[in-house]
Coordinates of C-alpha atoms and ligand atoms in Angstrom, one line a residue:
X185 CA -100.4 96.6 -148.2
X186 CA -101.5 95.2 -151.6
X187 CA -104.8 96.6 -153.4
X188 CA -106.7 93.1 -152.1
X189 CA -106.0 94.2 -148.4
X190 CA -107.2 97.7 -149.0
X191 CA -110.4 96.7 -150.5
X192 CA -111.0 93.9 -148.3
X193 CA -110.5 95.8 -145.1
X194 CA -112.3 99.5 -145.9
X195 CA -114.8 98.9 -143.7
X196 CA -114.7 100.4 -140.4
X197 CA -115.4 98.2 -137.2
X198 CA -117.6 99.9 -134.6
X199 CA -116.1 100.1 -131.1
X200 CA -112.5 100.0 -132.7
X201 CA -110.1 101.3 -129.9
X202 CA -112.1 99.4 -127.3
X203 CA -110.4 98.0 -125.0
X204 CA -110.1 94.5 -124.3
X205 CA -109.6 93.6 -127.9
X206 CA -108.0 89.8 -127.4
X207 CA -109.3 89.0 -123.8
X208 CA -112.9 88.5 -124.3
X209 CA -113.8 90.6 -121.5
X210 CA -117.0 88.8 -120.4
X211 CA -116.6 85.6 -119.2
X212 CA -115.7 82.9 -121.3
X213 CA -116.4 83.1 -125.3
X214 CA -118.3 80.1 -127.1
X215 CA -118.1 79.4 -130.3
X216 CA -121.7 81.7 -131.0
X217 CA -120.9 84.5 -129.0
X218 CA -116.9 84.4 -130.9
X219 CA -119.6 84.5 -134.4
X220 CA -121.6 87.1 -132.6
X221 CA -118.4 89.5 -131.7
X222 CA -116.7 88.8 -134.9
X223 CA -118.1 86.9 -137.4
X224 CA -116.5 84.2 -139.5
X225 CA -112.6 84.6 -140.7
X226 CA -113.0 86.5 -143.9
X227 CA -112.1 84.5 -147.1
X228 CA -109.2 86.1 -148.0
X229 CA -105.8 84.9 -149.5
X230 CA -102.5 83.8 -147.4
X231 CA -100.5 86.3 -149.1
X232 CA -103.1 88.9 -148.5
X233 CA -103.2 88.0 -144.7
X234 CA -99.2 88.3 -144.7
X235 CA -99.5 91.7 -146.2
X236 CA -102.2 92.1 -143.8
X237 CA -100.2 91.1 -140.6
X238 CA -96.8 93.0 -142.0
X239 CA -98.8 96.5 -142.5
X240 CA -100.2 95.9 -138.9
X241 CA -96.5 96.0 -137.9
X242 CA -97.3 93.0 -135.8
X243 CA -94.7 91.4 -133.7
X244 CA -94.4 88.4 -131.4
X245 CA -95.9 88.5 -127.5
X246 CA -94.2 85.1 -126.5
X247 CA -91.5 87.6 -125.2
X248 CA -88.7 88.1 -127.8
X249 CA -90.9 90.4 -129.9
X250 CA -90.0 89.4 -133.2
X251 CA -91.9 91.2 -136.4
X252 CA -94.3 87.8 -137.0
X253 CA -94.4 88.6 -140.8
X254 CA -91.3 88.0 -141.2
X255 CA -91.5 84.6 -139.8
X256 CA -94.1 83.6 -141.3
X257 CA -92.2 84.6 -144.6
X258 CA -89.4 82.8 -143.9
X259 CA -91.7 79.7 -142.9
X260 CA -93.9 80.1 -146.5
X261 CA -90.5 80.3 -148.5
X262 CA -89.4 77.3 -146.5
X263 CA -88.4 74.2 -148.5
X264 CA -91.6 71.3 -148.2
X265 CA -95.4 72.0 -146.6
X266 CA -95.2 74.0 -143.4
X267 CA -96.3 73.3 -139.6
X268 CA -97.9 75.6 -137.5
X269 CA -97.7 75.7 -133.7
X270 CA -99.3 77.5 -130.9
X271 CA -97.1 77.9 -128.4
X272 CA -99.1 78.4 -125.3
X273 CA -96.9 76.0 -122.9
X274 CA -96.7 79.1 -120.0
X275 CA -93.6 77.9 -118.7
X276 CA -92.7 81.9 -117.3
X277 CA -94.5 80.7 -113.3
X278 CA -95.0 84.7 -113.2
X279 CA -97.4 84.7 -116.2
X280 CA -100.7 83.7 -116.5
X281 CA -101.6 85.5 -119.5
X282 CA -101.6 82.8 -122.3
X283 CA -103.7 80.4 -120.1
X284 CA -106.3 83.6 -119.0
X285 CA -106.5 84.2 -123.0
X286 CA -106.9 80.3 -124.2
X287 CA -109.3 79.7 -121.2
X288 CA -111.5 82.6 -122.2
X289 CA -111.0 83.2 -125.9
X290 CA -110.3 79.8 -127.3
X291 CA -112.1 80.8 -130.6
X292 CA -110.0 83.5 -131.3
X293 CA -106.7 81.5 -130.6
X294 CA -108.0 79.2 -133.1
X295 CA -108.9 81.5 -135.8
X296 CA -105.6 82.8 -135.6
X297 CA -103.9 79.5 -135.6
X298 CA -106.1 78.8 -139.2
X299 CA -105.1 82.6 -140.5
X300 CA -101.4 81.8 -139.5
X301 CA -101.7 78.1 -141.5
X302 CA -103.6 79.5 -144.4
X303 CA -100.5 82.3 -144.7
X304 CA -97.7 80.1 -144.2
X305 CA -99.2 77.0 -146.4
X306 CA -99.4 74.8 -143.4
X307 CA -101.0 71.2 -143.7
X308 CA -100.1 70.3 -139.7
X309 CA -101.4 72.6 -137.0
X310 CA -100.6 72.0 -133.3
X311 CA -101.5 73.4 -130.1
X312 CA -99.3 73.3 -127.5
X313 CA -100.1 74.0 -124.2
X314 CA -99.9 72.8 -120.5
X315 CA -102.5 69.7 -120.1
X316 CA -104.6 71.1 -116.5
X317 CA -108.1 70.2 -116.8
X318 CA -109.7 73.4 -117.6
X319 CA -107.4 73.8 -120.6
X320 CA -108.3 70.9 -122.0
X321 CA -111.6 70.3 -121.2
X322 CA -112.0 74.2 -123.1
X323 CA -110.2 73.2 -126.0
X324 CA -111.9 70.4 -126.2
X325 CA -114.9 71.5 -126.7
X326 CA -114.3 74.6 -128.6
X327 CA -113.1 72.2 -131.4
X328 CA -115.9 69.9 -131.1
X329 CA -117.7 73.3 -131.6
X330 CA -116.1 74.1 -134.7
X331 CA -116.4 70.9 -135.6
X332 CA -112.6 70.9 -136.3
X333 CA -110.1 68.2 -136.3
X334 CA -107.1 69.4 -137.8
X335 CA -106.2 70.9 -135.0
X336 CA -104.4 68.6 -132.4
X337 CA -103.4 69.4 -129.1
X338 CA -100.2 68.0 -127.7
X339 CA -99.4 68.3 -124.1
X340 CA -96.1 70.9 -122.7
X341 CA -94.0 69.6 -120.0
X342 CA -94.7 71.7 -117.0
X343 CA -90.9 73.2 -117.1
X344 CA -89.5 76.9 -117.7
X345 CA -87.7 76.0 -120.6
X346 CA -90.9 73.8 -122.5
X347 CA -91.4 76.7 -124.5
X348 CA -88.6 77.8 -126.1
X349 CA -89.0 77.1 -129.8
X350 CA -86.7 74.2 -130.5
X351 CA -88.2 72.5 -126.9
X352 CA -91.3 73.0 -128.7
X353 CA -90.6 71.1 -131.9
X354 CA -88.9 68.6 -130.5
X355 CA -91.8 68.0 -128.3
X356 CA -94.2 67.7 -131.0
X357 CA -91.6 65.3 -132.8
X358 CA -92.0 63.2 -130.3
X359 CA -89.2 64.3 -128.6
X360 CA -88.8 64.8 -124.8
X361 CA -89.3 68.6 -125.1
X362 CA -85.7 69.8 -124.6
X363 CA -84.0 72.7 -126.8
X364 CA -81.7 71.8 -129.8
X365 CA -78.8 73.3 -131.1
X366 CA -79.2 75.9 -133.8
X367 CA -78.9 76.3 -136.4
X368 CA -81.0 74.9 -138.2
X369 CA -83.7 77.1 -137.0
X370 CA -87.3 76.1 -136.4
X371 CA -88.5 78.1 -139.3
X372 CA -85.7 76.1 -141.8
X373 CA -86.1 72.4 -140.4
X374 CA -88.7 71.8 -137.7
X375 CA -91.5 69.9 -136.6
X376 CA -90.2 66.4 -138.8
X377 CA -87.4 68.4 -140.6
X378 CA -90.0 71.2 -141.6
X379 CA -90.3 74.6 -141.8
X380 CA -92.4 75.5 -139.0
X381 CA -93.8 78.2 -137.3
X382 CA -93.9 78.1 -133.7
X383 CA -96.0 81.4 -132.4
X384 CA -97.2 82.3 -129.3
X385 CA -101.2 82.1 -129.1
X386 CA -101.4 85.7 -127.9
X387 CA -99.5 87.1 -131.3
X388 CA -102.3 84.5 -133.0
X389 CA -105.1 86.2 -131.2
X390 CA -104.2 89.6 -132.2
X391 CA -103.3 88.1 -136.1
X392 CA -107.0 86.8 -135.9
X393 CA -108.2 90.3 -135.4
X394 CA -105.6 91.3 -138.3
X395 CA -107.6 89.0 -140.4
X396 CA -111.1 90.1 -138.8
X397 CA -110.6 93.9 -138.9
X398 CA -107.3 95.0 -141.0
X399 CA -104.2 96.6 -140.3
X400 CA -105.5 100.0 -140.2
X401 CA -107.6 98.9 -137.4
X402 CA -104.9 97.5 -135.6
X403 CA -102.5 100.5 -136.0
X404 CA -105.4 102.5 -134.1
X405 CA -104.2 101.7 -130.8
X406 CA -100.6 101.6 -129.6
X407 CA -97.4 103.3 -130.9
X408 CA -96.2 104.4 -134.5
X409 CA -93.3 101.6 -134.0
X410 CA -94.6 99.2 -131.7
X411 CA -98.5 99.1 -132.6
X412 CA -101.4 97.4 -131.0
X413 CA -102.2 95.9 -127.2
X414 CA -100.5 93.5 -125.3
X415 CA -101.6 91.2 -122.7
X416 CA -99.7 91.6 -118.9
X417 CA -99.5 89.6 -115.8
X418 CA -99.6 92.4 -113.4
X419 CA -99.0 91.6 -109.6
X420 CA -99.4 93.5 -106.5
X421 CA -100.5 93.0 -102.9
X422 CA -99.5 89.2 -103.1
X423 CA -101.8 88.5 -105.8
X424 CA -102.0 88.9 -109.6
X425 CA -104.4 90.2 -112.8
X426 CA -104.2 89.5 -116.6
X427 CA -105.4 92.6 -118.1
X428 CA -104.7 94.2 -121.6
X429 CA -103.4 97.3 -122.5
X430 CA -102.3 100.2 -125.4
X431 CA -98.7 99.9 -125.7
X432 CA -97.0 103.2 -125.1
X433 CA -99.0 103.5 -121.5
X434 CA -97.2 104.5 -118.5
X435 CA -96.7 101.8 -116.3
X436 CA -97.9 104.1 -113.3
X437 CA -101.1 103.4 -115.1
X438 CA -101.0 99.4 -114.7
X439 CA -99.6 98.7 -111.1
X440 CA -99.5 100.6 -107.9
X441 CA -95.7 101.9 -107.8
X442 CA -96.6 104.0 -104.8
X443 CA -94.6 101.6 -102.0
X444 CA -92.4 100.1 -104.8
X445 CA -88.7 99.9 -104.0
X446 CA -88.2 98.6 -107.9
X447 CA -90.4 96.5 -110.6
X448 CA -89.4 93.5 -112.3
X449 CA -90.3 94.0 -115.8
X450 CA -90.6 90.7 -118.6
X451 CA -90.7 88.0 -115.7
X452 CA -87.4 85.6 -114.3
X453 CA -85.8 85.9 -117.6
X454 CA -86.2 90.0 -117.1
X455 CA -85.0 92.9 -115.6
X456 CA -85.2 95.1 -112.1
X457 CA -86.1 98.3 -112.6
X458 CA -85.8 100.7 -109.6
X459 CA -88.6 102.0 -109.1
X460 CA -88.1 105.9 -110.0
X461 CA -87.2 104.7 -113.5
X462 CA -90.4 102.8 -113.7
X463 CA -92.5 105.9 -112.7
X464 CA -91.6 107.5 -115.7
X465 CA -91.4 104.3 -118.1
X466 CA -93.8 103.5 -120.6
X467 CA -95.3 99.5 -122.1
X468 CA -93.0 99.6 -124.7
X469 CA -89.6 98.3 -126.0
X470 CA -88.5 101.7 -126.8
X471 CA -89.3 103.3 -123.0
X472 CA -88.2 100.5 -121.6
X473 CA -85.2 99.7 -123.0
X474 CA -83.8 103.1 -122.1
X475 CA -84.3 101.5 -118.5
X476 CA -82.5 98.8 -119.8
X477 CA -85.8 96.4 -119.4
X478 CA -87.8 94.7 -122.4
X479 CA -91.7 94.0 -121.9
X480 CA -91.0 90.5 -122.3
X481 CA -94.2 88.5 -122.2
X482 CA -95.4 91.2 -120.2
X483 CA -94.9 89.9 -116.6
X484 CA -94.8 93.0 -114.1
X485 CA -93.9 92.8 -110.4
X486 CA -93.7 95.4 -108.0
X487 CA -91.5 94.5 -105.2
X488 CA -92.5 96.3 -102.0
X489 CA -90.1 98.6 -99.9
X490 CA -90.4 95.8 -97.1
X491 CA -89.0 92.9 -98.8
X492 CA -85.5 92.1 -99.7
X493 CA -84.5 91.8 -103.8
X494 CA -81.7 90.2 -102.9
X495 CA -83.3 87.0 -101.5
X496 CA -86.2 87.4 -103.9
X497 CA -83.6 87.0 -106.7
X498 CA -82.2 84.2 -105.2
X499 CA -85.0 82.5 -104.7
X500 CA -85.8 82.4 -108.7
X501 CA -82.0 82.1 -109.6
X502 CA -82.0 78.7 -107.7
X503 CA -85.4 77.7 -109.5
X504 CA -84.2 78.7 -112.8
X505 CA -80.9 77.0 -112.4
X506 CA -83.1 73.8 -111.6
X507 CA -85.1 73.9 -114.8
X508 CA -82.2 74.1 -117.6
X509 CA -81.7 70.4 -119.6
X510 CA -78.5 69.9 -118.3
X511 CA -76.9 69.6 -122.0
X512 CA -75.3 73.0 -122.4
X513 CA -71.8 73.8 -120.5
X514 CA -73.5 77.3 -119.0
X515 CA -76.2 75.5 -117.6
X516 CA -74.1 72.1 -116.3
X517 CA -71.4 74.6 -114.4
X518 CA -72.8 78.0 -114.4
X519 CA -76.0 78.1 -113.5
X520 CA -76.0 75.4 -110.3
X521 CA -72.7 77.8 -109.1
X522 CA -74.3 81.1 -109.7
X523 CA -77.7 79.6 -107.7
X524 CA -75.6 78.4 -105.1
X525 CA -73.7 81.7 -104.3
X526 CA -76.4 84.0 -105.0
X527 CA -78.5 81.7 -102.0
X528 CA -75.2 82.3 -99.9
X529 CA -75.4 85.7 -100.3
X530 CA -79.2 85.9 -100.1
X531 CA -78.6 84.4 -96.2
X532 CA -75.3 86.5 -95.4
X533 CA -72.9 84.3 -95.9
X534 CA -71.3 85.5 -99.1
X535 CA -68.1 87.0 -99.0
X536 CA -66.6 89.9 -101.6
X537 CA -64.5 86.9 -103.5
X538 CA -67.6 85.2 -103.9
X539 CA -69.5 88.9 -105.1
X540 CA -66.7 88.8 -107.6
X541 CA -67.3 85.5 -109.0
X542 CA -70.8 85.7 -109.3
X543 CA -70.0 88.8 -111.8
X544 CA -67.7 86.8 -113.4
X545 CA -69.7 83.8 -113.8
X546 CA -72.6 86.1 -115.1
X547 CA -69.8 87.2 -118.0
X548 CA -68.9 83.3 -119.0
X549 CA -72.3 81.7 -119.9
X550 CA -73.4 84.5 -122.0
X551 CA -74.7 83.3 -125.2
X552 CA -73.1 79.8 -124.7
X553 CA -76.3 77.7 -124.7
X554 CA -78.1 76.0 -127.3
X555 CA -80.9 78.3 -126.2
X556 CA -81.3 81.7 -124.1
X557 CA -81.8 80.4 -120.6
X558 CA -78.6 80.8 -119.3
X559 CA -78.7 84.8 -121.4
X560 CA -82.4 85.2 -119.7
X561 CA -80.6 84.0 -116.2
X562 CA -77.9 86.0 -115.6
X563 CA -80.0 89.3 -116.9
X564 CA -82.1 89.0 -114.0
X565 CA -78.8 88.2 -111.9
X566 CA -76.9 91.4 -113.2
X567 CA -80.1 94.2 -112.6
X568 CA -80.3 93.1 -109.1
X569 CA -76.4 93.1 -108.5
X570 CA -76.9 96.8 -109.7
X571 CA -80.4 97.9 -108.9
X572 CA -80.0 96.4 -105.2
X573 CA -76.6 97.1 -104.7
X574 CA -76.9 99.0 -101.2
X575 CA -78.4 95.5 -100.2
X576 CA -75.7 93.0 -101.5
X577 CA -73.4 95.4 -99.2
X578 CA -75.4 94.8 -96.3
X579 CA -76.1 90.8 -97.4
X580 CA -72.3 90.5 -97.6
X581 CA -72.2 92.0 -93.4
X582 CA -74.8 89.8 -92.5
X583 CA -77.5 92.1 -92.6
X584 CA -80.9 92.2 -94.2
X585 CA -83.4 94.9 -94.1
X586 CA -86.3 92.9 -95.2
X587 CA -89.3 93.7 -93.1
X588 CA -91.5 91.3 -94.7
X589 CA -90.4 87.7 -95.5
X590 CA -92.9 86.2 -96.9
X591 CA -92.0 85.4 -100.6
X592 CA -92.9 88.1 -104.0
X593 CA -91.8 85.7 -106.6
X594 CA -92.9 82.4 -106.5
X595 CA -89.9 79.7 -107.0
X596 CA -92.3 76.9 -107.5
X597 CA -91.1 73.7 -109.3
Ligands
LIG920 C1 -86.2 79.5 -122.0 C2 -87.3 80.0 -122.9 C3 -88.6 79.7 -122.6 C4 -89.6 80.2 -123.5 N1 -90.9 79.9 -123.1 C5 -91.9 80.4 -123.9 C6 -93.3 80.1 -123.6 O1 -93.6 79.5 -122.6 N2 -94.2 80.5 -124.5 C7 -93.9 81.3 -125.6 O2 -94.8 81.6 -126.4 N3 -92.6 81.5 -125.9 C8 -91.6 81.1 -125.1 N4 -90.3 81.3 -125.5 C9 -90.1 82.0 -126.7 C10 -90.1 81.0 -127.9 O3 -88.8 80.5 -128.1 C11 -90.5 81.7 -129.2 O4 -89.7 82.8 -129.4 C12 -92.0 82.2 -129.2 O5 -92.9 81.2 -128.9 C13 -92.3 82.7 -130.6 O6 -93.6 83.3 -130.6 P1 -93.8 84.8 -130.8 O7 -93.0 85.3 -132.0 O8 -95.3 84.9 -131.1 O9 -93.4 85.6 -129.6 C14 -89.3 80.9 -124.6 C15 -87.9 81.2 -124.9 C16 -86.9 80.7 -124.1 C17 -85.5 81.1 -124.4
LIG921 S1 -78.7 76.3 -122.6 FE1 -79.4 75.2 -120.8 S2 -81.6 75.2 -121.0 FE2 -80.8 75.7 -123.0 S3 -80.6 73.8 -124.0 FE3 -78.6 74.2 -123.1 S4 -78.8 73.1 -121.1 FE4 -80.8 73.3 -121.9

């Protein structure tokens, strides 16, 4: 942290481990009760904020987790004047968390977005989110608040994949909103060949706060490696909350595990996790990648002892295989195959040849796409092949011992 950071952040904030700390917590935040929580964005430099964000130890909540100083260094080094987007297209159908946040906290988006432009040298900045009424009519008016129009909103296709980062830019190009090859990466040659930053709006809200409060504040909750909150979708009894919490708490904490057969963890691009293992897992990438699980963008599902994993997986596998562009090999021949036998399977009418395939298929589009959807895919396809493997046995006899049918994960188009 340079000597401007320290002085600038000394101060101590009153209520600083409070929790929520990016949710506002009260309803919906206008632009005087945002001034009244947290005052204006302090006037400080852009290479002060990046120290600022890198001693926080900040990293990405779109779901890769990726240390945001870095990219925004790479994106400031870049070669011309820099674009900044907030990525809050939602396409995960398991999360609600970025539209909860930008519905309730649009201020504090905002300020971020400015802090992340002011860092990176931007002279375009973009929102980019899913165009439902409530969205827009929010944003709206929080910039005709701020009486701000440099920021412009562009509308995401309603698609899984309109938020990967090179969907994002070409959207905002003017493209139809499908991935590109890399490299070159976004951060290189994006938005109209420049460098641009493309950063989900919850990792802006908490950089806002960054700017608002300092690093040392920041670092107050969370772990020594993995510091701050995060925002989760957390399901349960057919329903779901957007809440935020400390990384580094036990998951037992956040959803009722008590009837849980197993937990996806990080959403259709994530992981099953029987549920023992979760008992004793923790919000973090370091607990729960020793389940083999990442947080992701925080999506958390408990799937009841009554319903089947098997046809739950299914059901998303032939979703997910519907959303990919069509460009990439993987998702032309992989992904349509893969849906088409896990649904076979799902209704007992898989046999062990086509078992065998499906593992093999899961093997050949790894890492074979332009982007990670076909990667993100066959994750969730390989857990449940392993965490529900007494089931596939009995799904290749023609047996099920779902209970309850009616559908956990939603495979909505
Ligand atoms: C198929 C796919 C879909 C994605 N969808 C989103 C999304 O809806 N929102 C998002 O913020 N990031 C999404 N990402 C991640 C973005 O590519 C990018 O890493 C992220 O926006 C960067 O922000 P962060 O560093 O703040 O996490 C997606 C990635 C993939 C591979
Ligand atoms: S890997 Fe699939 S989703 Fe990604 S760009 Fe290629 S076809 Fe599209």
């Amino acid at each position: 942290m340079t000597s401007t950071t320290s002085r600038h952040w000394a101060q101590t904030v009153p209520g600083s481990t409070a929790l929520p700390r990016v949710l506002a917590g009260d309803g919906r935040r206008d632009l005087p009760g945002h001034l009244a929580r947290h005052g204006q964005l302090p006037d400080v430099s852009g290479s002060a904020l990046l120290d600022a964000v890198e001693a926080a130890g900040l990293s990405g909540r779109g779901g890769a987790g990726f240390p945001t100083a870095r990219k925004w260094r790479a994106v400031a080094s870049g070669a011309g004047p820099a674009v900044v987007v907030g990525n809050a297209a939602e396409g995960e159908p398991a999360s609600s968390k970025d539209h909860v946040l930008l519905t309730t906290n649009p201020h504090l988006v905002l300020d971020g977005v400015q802090v992340a432009a002011r860092a990176v040298g931007a002279t375009r900045v973009v929102l980019y989110a899913e165009p439902d009424a409530e969205t827009w009519a929010v944003l709206g008016e929080a910039l005709r608040e701020r009486e701000d129009d440099r920021v412009e909103l562009i509308a995401a296709r309603h698609a899984f994949i309109a938020g990967e980062e090179s969907a994002v830019v070409d959207a905002v190009s003017g493209g139809p909103g499908l991935p590109r090859a890399k490299p070159p990466r976004v951060f290189e040659r994006g938005v109209d060949g420049r460098p641009t930053l493309v950063q989900n709006v919850e990792t802006l809200a908490h950089a806002a706060l960054v700017a608002h409060y300092g690093p040392g504040w920041f670092r107050a909750l969370g772990t020594d490696d993995e510091p701050g909150t995060m925002l989760l979708t957390l399901h349960g009894g057919r329903g779901r909350t957007v809440a935020e919490a400390e990384i580094g708490t036990p998951l037992v904490d956040l959803v009722d595990l008590a009837g849980a057969q197993a937990v996806l963890i990080g959403g259709y691009h994530g992981t099953w996790v029987p549920a023992d293992a979760a008992r004793s897992a923790r919000l973090s990438r370091a607990s729960l990648g020793a389940v083999g699980a990442t947080p992701g963008a925080g999506v958390v599902v408990p799937l009841p002892r009554g319903s089947c994993g098997v046809v739950e997986t299914a059901r998303v596998l032939v979703y997910l295989a519907a959303q990919s562009a069509g460009q990439c090999g993987p998702c032309l021949n992989g992904l349509p195959r893969i849906a088409l036998v896990a649904e076979a399977l799902a209704e007992g009418r898989a046999t062990p040849r086509d078992l065998a395939d499906l593992r093999r298929w899961a093997g050949l589009v790894q890492r074979r796409g332009a982007c990670a959807h076909p990667d993100g895919t066959v994750r969730l396809l390989t857990s449940a092949l392993e965490v529900f493997e007494p089931e596939v046995q009995r799904h290749l006899a023609g047996r099920c011992s779902a209970r309850d049918h009616r559908p956990i994960l939603d495979g909505r188009s």
